[in-house]
XYZ file of C-alpha atoms in Angstrom:
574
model
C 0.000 0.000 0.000
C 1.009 3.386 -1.009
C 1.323 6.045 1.860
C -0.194 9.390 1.868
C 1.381 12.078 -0.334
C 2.319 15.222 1.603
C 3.356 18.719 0.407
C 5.931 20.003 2.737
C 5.163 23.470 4.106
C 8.628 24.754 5.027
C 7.312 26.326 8.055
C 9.536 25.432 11.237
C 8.296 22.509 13.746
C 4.544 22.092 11.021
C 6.354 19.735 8.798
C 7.995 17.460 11.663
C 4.492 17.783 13.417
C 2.688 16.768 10.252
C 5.244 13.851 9.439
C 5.756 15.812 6.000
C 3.433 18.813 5.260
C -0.270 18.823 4.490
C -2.429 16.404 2.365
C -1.075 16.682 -1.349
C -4.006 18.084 -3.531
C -6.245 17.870 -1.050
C -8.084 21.281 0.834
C -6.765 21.790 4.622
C -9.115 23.437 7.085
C -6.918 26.142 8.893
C -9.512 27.328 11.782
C -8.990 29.852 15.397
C -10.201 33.319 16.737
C -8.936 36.393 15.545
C -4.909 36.861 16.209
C -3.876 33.537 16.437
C -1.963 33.486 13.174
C -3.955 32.199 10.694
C -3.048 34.271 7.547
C 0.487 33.951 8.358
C 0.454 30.269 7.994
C -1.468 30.650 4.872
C 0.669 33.220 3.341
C 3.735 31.241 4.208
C 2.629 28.166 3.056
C 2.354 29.879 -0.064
C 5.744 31.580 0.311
C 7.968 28.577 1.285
C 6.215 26.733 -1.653
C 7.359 29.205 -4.055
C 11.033 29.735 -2.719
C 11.930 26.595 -1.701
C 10.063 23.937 -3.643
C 9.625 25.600 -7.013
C 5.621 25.388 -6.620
C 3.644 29.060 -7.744
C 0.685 30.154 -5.185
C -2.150 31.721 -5.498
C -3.915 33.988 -2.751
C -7.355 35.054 -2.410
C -8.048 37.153 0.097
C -11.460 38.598 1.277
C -10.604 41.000 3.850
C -7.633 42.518 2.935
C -6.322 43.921 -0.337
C -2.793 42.948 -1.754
C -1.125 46.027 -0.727
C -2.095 45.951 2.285
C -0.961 41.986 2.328
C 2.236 43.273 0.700
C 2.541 45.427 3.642
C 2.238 43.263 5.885
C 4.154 40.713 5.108
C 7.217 43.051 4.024
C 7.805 43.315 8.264
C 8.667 39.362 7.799
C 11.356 40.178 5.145
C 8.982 39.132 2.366
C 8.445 41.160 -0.803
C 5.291 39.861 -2.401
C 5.354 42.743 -5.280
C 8.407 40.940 -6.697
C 7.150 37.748 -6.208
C 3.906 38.309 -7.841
C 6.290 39.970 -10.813
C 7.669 36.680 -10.930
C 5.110 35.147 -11.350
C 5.687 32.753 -7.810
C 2.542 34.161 -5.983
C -0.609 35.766 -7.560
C -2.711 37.562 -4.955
C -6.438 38.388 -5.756
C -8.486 40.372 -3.590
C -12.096 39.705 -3.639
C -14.105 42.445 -2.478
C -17.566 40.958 -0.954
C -20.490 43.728 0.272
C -22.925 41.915 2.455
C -25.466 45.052 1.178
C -25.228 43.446 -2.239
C -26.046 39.850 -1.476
C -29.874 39.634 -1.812
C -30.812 35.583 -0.879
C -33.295 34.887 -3.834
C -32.566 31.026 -3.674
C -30.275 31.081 -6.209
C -26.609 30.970 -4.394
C -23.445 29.597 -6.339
C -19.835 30.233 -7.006
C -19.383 29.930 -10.759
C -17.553 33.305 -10.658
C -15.518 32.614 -8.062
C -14.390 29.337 -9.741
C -13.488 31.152 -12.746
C -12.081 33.938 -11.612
C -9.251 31.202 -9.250
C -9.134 28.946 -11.863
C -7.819 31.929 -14.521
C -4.975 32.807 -11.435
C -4.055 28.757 -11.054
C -3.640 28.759 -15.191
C -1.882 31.600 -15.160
C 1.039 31.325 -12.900
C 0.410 26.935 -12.890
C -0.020 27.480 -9.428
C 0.225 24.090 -7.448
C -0.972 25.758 -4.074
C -4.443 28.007 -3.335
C -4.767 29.682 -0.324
C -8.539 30.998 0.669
C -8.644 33.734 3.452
C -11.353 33.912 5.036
C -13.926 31.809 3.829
C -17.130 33.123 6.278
C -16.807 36.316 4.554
C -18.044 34.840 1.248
C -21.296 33.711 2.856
C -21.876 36.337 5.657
C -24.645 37.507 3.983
C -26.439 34.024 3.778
C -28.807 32.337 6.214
C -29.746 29.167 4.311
C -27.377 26.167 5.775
C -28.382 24.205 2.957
C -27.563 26.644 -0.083
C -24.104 27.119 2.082
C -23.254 23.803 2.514
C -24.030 22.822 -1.002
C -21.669 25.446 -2.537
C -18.961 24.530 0.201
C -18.840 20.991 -1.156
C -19.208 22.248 -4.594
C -15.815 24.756 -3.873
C -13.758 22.129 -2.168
C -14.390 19.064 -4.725
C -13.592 21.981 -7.204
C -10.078 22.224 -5.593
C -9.446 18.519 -5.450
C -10.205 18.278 -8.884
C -8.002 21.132 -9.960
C -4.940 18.998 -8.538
C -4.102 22.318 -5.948
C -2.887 21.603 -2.090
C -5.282 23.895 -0.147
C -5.700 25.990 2.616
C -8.872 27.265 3.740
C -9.012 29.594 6.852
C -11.858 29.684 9.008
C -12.814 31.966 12.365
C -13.954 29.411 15.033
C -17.385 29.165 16.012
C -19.055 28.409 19.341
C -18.891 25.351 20.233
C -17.075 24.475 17.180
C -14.291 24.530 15.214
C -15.888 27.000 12.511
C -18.683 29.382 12.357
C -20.115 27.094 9.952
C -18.932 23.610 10.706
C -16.743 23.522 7.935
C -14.764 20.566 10.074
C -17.345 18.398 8.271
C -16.322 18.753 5.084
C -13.046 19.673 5.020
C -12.325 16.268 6.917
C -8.917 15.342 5.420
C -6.712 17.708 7.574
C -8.064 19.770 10.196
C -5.482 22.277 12.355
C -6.574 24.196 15.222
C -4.714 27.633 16.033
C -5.548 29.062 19.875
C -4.517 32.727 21.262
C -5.106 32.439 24.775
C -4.408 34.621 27.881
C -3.678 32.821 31.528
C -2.925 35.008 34.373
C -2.001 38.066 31.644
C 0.110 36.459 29.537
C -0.942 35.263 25.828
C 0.091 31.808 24.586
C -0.269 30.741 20.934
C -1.019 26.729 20.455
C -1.271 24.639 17.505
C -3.365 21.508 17.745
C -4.031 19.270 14.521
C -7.362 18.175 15.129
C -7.455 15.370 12.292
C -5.639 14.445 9.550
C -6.866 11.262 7.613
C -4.713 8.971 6.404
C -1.509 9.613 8.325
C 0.042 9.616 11.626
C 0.384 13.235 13.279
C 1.121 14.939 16.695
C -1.730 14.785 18.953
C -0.717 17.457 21.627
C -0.951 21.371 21.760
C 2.152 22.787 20.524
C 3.103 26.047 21.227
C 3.984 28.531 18.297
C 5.934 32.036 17.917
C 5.276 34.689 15.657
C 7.915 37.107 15.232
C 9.783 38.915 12.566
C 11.218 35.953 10.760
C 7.407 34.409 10.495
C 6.249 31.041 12.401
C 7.993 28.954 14.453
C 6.249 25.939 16.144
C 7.956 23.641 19.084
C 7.094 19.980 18.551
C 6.465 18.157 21.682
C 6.455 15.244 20.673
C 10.283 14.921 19.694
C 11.273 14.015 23.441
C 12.969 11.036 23.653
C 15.831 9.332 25.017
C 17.929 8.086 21.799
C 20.694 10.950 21.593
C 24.496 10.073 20.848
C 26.573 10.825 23.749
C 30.257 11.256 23.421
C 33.695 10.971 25.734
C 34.547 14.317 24.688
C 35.193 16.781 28.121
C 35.118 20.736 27.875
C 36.937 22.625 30.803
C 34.519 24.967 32.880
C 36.976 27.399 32.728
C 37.837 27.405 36.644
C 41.528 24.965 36.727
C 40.847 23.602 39.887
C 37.173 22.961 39.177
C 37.985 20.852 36.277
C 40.825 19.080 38.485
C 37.658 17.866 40.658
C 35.637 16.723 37.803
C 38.537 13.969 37.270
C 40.803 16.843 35.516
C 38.964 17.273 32.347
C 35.767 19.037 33.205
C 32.197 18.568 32.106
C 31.067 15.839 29.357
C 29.955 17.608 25.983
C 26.075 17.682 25.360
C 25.657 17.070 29.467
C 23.474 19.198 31.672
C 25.323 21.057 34.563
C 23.370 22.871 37.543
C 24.801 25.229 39.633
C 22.560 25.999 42.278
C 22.977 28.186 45.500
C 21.569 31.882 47.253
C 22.003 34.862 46.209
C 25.472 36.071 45.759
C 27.542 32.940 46.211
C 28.880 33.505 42.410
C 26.539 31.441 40.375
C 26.393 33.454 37.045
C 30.175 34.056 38.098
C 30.717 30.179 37.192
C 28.399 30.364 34.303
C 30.537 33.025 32.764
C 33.362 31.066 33.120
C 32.311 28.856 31.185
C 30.883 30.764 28.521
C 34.865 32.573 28.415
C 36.063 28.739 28.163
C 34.391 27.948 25.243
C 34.753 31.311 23.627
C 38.456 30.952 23.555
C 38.337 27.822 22.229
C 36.345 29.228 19.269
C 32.689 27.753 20.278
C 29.469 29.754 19.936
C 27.330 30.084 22.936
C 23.869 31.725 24.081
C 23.386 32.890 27.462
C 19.784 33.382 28.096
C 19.627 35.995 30.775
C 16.164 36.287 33.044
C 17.661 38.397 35.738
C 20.390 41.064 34.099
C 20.877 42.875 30.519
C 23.603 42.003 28.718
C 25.533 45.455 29.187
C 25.469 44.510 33.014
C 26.053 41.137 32.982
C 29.327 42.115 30.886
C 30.422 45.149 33.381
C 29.593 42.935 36.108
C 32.135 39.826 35.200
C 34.941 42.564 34.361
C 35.078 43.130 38.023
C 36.414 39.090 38.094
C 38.819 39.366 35.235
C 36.123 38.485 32.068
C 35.860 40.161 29.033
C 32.320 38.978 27.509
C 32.611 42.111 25.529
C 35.063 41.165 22.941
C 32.978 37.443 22.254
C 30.087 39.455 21.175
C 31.843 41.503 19.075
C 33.672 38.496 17.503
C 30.132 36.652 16.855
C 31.440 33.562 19.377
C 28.770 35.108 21.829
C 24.760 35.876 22.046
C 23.140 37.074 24.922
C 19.279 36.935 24.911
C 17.311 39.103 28.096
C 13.936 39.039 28.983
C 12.020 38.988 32.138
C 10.260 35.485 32.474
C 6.631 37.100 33.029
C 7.028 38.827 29.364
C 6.021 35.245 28.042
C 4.457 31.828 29.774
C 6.727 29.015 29.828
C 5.631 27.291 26.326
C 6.754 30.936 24.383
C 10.417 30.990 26.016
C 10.741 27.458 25.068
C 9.733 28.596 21.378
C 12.170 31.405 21.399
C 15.553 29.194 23.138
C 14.559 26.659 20.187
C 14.130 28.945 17.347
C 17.592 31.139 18.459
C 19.190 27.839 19.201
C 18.895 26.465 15.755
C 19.447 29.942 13.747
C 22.622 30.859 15.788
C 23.994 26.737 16.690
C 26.193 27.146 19.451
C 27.880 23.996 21.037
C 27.655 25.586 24.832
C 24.456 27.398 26.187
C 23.830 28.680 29.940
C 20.652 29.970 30.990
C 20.477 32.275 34.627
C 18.817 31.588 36.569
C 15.768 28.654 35.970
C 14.212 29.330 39.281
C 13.074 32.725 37.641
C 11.012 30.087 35.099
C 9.832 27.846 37.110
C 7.861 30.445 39.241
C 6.208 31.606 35.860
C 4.550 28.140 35.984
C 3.755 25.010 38.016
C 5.938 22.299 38.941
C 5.258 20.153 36.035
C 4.902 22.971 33.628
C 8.618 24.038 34.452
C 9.731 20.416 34.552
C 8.036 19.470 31.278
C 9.355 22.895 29.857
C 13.176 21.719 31.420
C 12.392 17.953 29.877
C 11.757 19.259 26.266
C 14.965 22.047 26.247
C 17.077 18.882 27.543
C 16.307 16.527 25.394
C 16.414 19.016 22.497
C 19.671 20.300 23.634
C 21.392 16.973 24.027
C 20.125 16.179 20.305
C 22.613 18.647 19.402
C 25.252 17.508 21.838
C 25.166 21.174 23.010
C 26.332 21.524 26.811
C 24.152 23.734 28.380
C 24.613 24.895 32.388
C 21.517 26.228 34.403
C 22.039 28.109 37.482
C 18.792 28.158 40.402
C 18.474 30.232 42.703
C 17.998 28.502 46.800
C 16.360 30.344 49.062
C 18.549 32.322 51.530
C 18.340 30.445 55.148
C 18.203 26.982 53.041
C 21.005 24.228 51.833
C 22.065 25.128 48.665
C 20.293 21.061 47.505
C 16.823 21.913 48.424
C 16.103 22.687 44.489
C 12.664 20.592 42.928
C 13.839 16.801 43.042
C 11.977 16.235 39.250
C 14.506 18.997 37.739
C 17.469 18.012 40.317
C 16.971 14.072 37.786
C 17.712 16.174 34.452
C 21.107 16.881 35.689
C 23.978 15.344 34.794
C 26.286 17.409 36.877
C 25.393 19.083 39.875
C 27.831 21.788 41.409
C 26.587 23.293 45.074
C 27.929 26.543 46.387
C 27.127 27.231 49.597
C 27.538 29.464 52.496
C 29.882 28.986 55.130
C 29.845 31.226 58.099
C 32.157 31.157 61.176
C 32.753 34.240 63.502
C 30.413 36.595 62.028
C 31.472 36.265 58.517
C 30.262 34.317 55.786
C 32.564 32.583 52.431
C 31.813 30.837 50.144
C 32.316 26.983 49.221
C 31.473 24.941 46.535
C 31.049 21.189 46.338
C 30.163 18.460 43.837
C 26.685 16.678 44.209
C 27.156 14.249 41.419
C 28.126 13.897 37.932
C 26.956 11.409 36.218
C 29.934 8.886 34.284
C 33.279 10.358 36.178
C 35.034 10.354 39.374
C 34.506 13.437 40.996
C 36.419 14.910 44.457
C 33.821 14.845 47.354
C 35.713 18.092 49.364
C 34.083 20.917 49.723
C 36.549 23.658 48.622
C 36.634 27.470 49.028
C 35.132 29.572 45.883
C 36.940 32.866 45.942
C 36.169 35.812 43.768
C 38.965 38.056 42.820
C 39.940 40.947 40.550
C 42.544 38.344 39.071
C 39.613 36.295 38.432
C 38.303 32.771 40.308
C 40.054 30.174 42.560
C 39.063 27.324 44.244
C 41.231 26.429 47.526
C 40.771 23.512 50.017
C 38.898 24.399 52.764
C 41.004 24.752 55.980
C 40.262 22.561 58.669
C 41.508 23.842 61.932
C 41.087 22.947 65.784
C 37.751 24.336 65.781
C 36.415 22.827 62.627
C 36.054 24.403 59.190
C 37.999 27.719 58.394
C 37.259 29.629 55.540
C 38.071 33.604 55.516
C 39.602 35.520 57.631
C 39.249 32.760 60.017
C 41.255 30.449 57.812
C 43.970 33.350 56.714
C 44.431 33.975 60.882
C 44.761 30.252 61.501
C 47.088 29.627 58.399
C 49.083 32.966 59.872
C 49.830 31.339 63.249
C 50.844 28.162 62.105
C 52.881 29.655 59.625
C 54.180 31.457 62.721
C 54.635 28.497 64.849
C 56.431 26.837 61.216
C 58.459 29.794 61.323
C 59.697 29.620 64.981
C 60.041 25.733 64.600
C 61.850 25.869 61.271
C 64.195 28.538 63.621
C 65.033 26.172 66.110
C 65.576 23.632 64.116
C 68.396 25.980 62.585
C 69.941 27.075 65.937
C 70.129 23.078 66.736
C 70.951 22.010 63.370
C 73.839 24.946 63.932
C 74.771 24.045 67.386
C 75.208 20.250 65.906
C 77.196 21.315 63.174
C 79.892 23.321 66.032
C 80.096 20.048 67.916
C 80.131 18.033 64.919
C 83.079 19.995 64.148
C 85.137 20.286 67.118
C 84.936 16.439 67.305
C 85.999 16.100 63.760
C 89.380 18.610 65.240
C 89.662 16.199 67.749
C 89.447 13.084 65.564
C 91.831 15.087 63.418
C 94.671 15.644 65.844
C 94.020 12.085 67.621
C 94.450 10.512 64.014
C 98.084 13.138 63.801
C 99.135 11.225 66.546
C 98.448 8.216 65.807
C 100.151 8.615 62.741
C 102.841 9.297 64.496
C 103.173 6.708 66.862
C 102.402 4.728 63.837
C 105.711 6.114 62.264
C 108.047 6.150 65.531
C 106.690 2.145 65.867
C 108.025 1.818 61.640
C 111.485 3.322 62.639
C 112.395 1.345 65.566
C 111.298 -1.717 63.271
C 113.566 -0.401 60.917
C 116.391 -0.162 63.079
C 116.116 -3.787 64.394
C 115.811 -5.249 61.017
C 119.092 -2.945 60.184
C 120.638 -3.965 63.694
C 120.440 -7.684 62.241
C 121.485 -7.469 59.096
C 124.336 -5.708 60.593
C 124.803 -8.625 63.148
C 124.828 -11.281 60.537
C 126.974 -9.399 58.481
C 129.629 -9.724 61.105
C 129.344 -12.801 62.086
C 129.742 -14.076 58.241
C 133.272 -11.557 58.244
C 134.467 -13.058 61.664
C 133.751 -16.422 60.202
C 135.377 -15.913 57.098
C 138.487 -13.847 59.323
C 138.721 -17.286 61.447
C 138.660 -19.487 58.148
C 141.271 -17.380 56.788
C 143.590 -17.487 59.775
C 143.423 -21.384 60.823
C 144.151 -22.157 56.611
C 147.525 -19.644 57.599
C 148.460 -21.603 60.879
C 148.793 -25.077 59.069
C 150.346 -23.710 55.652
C 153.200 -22.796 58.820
C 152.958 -25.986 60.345
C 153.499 -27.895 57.407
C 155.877 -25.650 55.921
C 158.288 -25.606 59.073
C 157.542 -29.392 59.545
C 159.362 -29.401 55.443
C 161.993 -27.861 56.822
C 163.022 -30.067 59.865
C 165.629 -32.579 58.994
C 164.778 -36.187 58.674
């Protein structure tokens, strides 16, 4: 089986809503009370056609002419003179006097038929916009007559082979004045402009569409100078790609808590404390991280303009100043009662995906969630995370605890959105109060458990462990007076230790004089010991050297006595 054929609108969030764009050459009823935008999406249905998918338009207005249309639509950057010149768009004014409708029982639209039918063959326009149709029968009472010629107009448009739009005012009690719902039954879309507690909301609700799937919710839609934009609700979900990838939060030793790298990319961060303990301080810290690294970021403001937020963070050592003027940063202000929750949402989306930064921080949420209910603000929170982590764009919310209470007493069902939670907190001791920060969790990474010390500086931010002295935790003065007396007491020890170390050194060294002259001595009783060896050893080899010459002397003199004896025994007579 063959699905439906759609014809894309172009109009932001209608198409994803619509799974594709209206009913292809079918008529789509277009129905709501005056304001709610119902011209626009005609007119832009007609105007994306033309630009973007190559199919002409035609227009036929019954309340307003087409230079007042062209006037109109010029504020949305649209000029329809040239695009009528161009033959794209063909906008016919018909001009309907209820004084000149007499009811005679003859009622039909030949003329109107020809008169469209001449603009579709003209320009071979493949899309017909009708605008609004109760003022071509507000001067008939006969139901019958109308509801004939209403069938008779829209099977005239199905046969022409046109994609339709019909506008309609609602009625009471129903959808139309007229109950056109019942015969324009293939798509039916219902816009709303409605005011709760002084604030107006606009919601888009597809009432049926035959044939093909479609959101069933209300969906919020803004109107602004760039035309339509409409949040789809119904793209929540929990399938987005998550990454390894870290990106530093700017603050050294923060990111040497968060296991040294800082914050996942496309995570949700939450700094949360009172007022004062440097919330939007860490915020902008970030934001500086990323700019320097070349990233585009939004910081949606609900508390400060951007001039002040940027004087403020000079006073820390931040220039936001030269990010804006690079085009790495875009700051958007508002107060959160200017619009109910659904019409911020519309706005983050729509200057999310025009200006697609990677890092986005939004100060403070509490400010949002008092515009609404619990599970307004927490289905508002749901639908910007889940959009948000689509993208894999990082985005850190700061709330705002009340003063008196722990910096975790935020709403548990936004406290489950977070991926990383950073506390700062007040610590008081002696009549003055610091500031400390700790880690609450982060989801996927080791993370330090301390609590450290969150100072703010003209040379910018520092975290520094929190001092624990004899009377518990020092921060402040407290902890600089401590630190000075045991850097006192260090001081005086270190001292000592010198004077001893010194008084060692004297001793070590008249003992080493002493060893000295003891080993002199020695050394020469050593050498007095080596003479009188030498002089025995001499004394012998003197001795024996005598003895051997007396020995030889004796030989010598007993070899003379009997060369005599013999000699005078020769000379005795026989």
């Amino acid at each position: 089986m063959s699905s439906l054929t759609k014809c894309p609108t172009g109009i932001r969030g209608l198409d994803e809503i619509t799974n594709g764009g209206l009913p292809l050459a079918r008529p789509t009823l277009i129905c709501g009370n005056a304001g709610c935008g119902k011209t626009i999406v005609g007119m832009e249905f007609l105007l994306h056609g033309a630009l973007e998918y190559n199919d002409p338009g035609v227009f036929v207005s019954f309340e307003e002419t087409a230079g007042e249309l062209a006037l109109n639509f010029a504020s949305l950057g649209y000029d329809l003179a040239d695009l009528t010149a161009r033959s794209l768009i063909s906008v016919d004014y018909v001009s309907i006097d209820r004084s000149e409708i007499e009811e005679t029982g003859e009622y039909d639209l030949d003329g109107l038929f020809i008169r469209l039918g001449h603009a579709i063959d003209t320009i071979g326009a493949k899309r017909v916009v009708l605008d609004t149709i109760e003022v071509l029968f507000s001067g008939l009472s006969n139901t019958n007559i109308l509801r004939a010629e209403l069938r008779r107009l829209f099977r005239w448009l199905k046969d022409k082979g046109v994609t339709a739009v019909i506008t309609g005012e609602r009625g009471e009690g129903m959808l139309t004045r007229y109950g056109l719902e019942e015969y324009v039954a293939d798509c039916v879309i219902l816009l709303d402009l409605r005011v709760r507690e002084q604030i107006a909301t606009r919601r888009l609700r597809i009432v049926k569409y035959r044939g093909t799937t479609h959101g069933t919710d209300e969906y919020p839609f803004l109107i602004d100078e760039s035309g339509i934009s409409i949040l789809p609700l119904t793209s929540l979900g929990l399938n987005h790609e998550v990454t390894n990838e870290r990106v530093s939060s700017g603050i050294p030793r923060l990111d040497h808590m968060l296991s040294e790298f800082g914050y996942y990319r496309g995570s949700t961060i939450l700094v949360s404390g009172t007022p004062g303990s440097g919330k939007s301080t860490i915020c902008a810290n970030f934001i500086d991280s990323a700019c320097r690294r070349g990233e585009r970021c939004v910081y949606f403001s609900f508390e400060e303009s951007a001039p002040q937020i940027i004087r403020n963070m000079q006073s820390v050592g931040l220039d936001l100043a030269q990010w804006v003027e690079q085009g790495l940063l875009q700051f958007h202000t508002s107060r959160p009662s200017l619009h109910g929750l659904e019409m911020h949402l519309v706005i983050m989306h729509k200057l999310i995906a025009d200006f697609k930064p990677s890092i986005v921080a939004v100060d403070p949420i509490s400010n949002l969630t008092a515009v609404g209910s619990g599970s307004e603000a927490k289905s508002m929170l749901t639908r910007l995370v889940d959009f948000l982590k689509m993208k894999q764009i990082t985005v850190m919310f700061s709330d705002l605890t009340h003063a008196g209470s722990p910096s975790e007493s935020i709403n548990e069902e936004i406290s489950s959105l977070i991926d990383t939670w950073l506390c700062v907190r007040d610590l008081e001791h002696k009549g003055e109060r610091n500031r400390g920060l700790h880690i609450r969790k982060s989801r996927g990474m080791s993370h330090s458990n301390q609590i450290r010390e969150f100072l703010l500086s003209n040379a910018g931010v520092d975290l520094v462990d929190v001092y624990l002295g004899p009377d518990g935790v020092l921060t402040g003065t407290a902890r600089l007076i401590q630190e000075s007396l045991e850097t006192s007491s260090a001081l005086s020890r270190q001292q000592e230790l010198q004077r001893q170390k010194r008084e060692h050194e004297r001793r070590r060294d008249a003992v080493g004089a002493n060893i000295v002259a003891l080993q002199a001595e020695y050394d020469n009783i050593d050498e007095a010991l080596k003479i009188v060896a030498e002089d025995e050893t001499l004394y012998q080899q003197v001795l024996v050297s005598d003895r051997a010459d007396m020995a030889h002397i004796r030989k010598a003199d007993a070899f003379k006595l009997k060369d005599h004896e013999i000699k005078r025994d020769a000379e005795q007579p026989l």
